[in-house]
Amino acid sequence: MLIQTQSFEATDAAGYYWVEKQRLKYDNKRKLVNFGKRSINYWADEGSTLGAQKNVTRCINPGMNHFTLRQGYFDHAYVILNDAVSNKS
């Protein structure tokens, strides 16, 4: 079974990753340790600023590959899904 062909499993896996994934950093002994709060949701709750977008992206893709493309996708989704009365400007 390929996960991308099963909508329930794909959604379940994405939700699990979102809740369980945490940012890591290297300490002074070059050992990976937790960085801040657990889960991507903590970083996503920081808002829609450029800094918050970068923090969420670093949780998923530490190399920040194609960030400018994802930033445009985020802005589009934010306008459609947010609860604000006016659009983000």
One Martini backbone bead per residue (centre of mass of N, CA, C, O) as a GRO file, in nm:
protein
   89
    1MET     BB    1   0.095   0.038   0.025
    2LEU     BB    2   0.037   0.364  -0.060
    3ILE     BB    3  -0.006   0.650   0.109
    4GLN     BB    4  -0.101   0.840  -0.140
    5THR     BB    5  -0.365   0.638  -0.201
    6GLN     BB    6  -0.454   0.699   0.109
    7SER     BB    7  -0.622   0.937   0.266
    8PHE     BB    8  -0.627   0.855   0.562
    9GLU     BB    9  -0.325   0.781   0.598
   10ALA     BB   10  -0.210   1.051   0.503
   11THR     BB   11  -0.349   1.226   0.718
   12ASP     BB   12  -0.247   1.075   0.966
   13ALA     BB   13   0.057   1.112   0.911
   14ALA     BB   14   0.058   1.421   0.904
   15GLY     BB   15  -0.051   1.463   1.192
   16TYR     BB   16   0.172   1.312   1.339
   17TYR     BB   17   0.407   1.483   1.240
   18TRP     BB   18   0.304   1.758   1.346
   19VAL     BB   19   0.303   1.666   1.654
   20GLU     BB   20   0.600   1.512   1.677
   21LYS     BB   21   0.763   1.722   1.555
   22GLN     BB   22   1.092   1.858   1.615
   23ARG     BB   23   1.323   2.074   1.685
   24LEU     BB   24   1.672   2.087   1.615
   25LYS     BB   25   2.001   2.102   1.768
   26TYR     BB   26   2.324   2.192   1.830
   27ASP     BB   27   2.544   2.160   2.055
   28ASN     BB   28   2.867   2.211   2.176
   29LYS     BB   29   2.900   1.874   2.110
   30ARG     BB   30   2.730   1.795   1.850
   31LYS     BB   31   2.444   1.744   1.972
   32LEU     BB   32   2.124   1.654   1.948
   33VAL     BB   33   1.863   1.883   2.042
   34ASN     BB   34   1.618   2.039   2.164
   35PHE     BB   35   1.412   2.317   2.022
   36GLY     BB   36   1.207   2.396   2.226
   37LYS     BB   37   0.911   2.318   2.147
   38ARG     BB   38   0.689   2.089   2.082
   39SER     BB   39   0.607   2.091   1.776
   40ILE     BB   40   0.486   2.263   1.506
   41ASN     BB   41   0.246   2.412   1.638
   42TYR     BB   42   0.401   2.612   1.806
   43TRP     BB   43   0.517   2.768   1.557
   44ALA     BB   44   0.242   2.824   1.415
   45ASP     BB   45   0.128   3.003   1.664
   46GLU     BB   46   0.312   3.268   1.600
   47GLY     BB   47   0.203   3.313   1.302
   48SER     BB   48   0.239   3.511   0.974
   49THR     BB   49   0.515   3.575   0.971
   50LEU     BB   50   0.819   3.538   0.843
   51GLY     BB   51   0.943   3.407   1.096
   52ALA     BB   52   0.724   3.188   1.133
   53GLN     BB   53   0.760   3.054   0.858
   54LYS     BB   54   1.056   2.974   0.906
   55ASN     BB   55   1.014   2.796   1.156
   56VAL     BB   56   0.833   2.585   1.023
   57THR     BB   57   1.024   2.511   0.792
   58ARG     BB   58   1.259   2.408   0.978
   59CYS     BB   59   1.101   2.158   1.078
   60ILE     BB   60   1.081   2.027   0.782
   61ASN     BB   61   1.323   2.221   0.630
   62PRO     BB   62   1.631   2.316   0.724
   63GLY     BB   63   1.734   2.422   0.429
   64MET     BB   64   1.509   2.608   0.287
   65ASN     BB   65   1.391   2.492   0.041
   66HIS     BB   66   1.184   2.684  -0.146
   67PHE     BB   67   1.063   2.915   0.034
   68THR     BB   68   0.940   3.124  -0.165
   69LEU     BB   69   0.724   2.936  -0.270
   70ARG     BB   70   0.585   2.866   0.004
   71GLN     BB   71   0.510   3.154   0.075
   72GLY     BB   72   0.298   3.187  -0.147
   73TYR     BB   73   0.117   2.952  -0.056
   74PHE     BB   74   0.059   3.058   0.222
   75ASP     BB   75  -0.074   3.327   0.147
   76HIS     BB   76  -0.308   3.200  -0.004
   77ALA     BB   77  -0.420   3.020   0.228
   78TYR     BB   78  -0.458   3.245   0.438
   79VAL     BB   79  -0.679   3.406   0.294
   80ILE     BB   80  -0.885   3.162   0.296
   81LEU     BB   81  -0.851   3.041   0.618
   82ASN     BB   82  -0.880   3.276   0.782
   83ASP     BB   83  -1.048   3.493   1.038
   84ALA     BB   84  -1.021   3.746   0.910
   85VAL     BB   85  -1.172   4.027   0.778
   86SER     BB   86  -0.909   4.086   0.634
   87ASN     BB   87  -0.658   4.093   0.435
   88LYS     BB   88  -0.342   4.035   0.386
   89SER     BB   89  -0.075   4.305   0.350
   0.00000   0.00000   0.00000
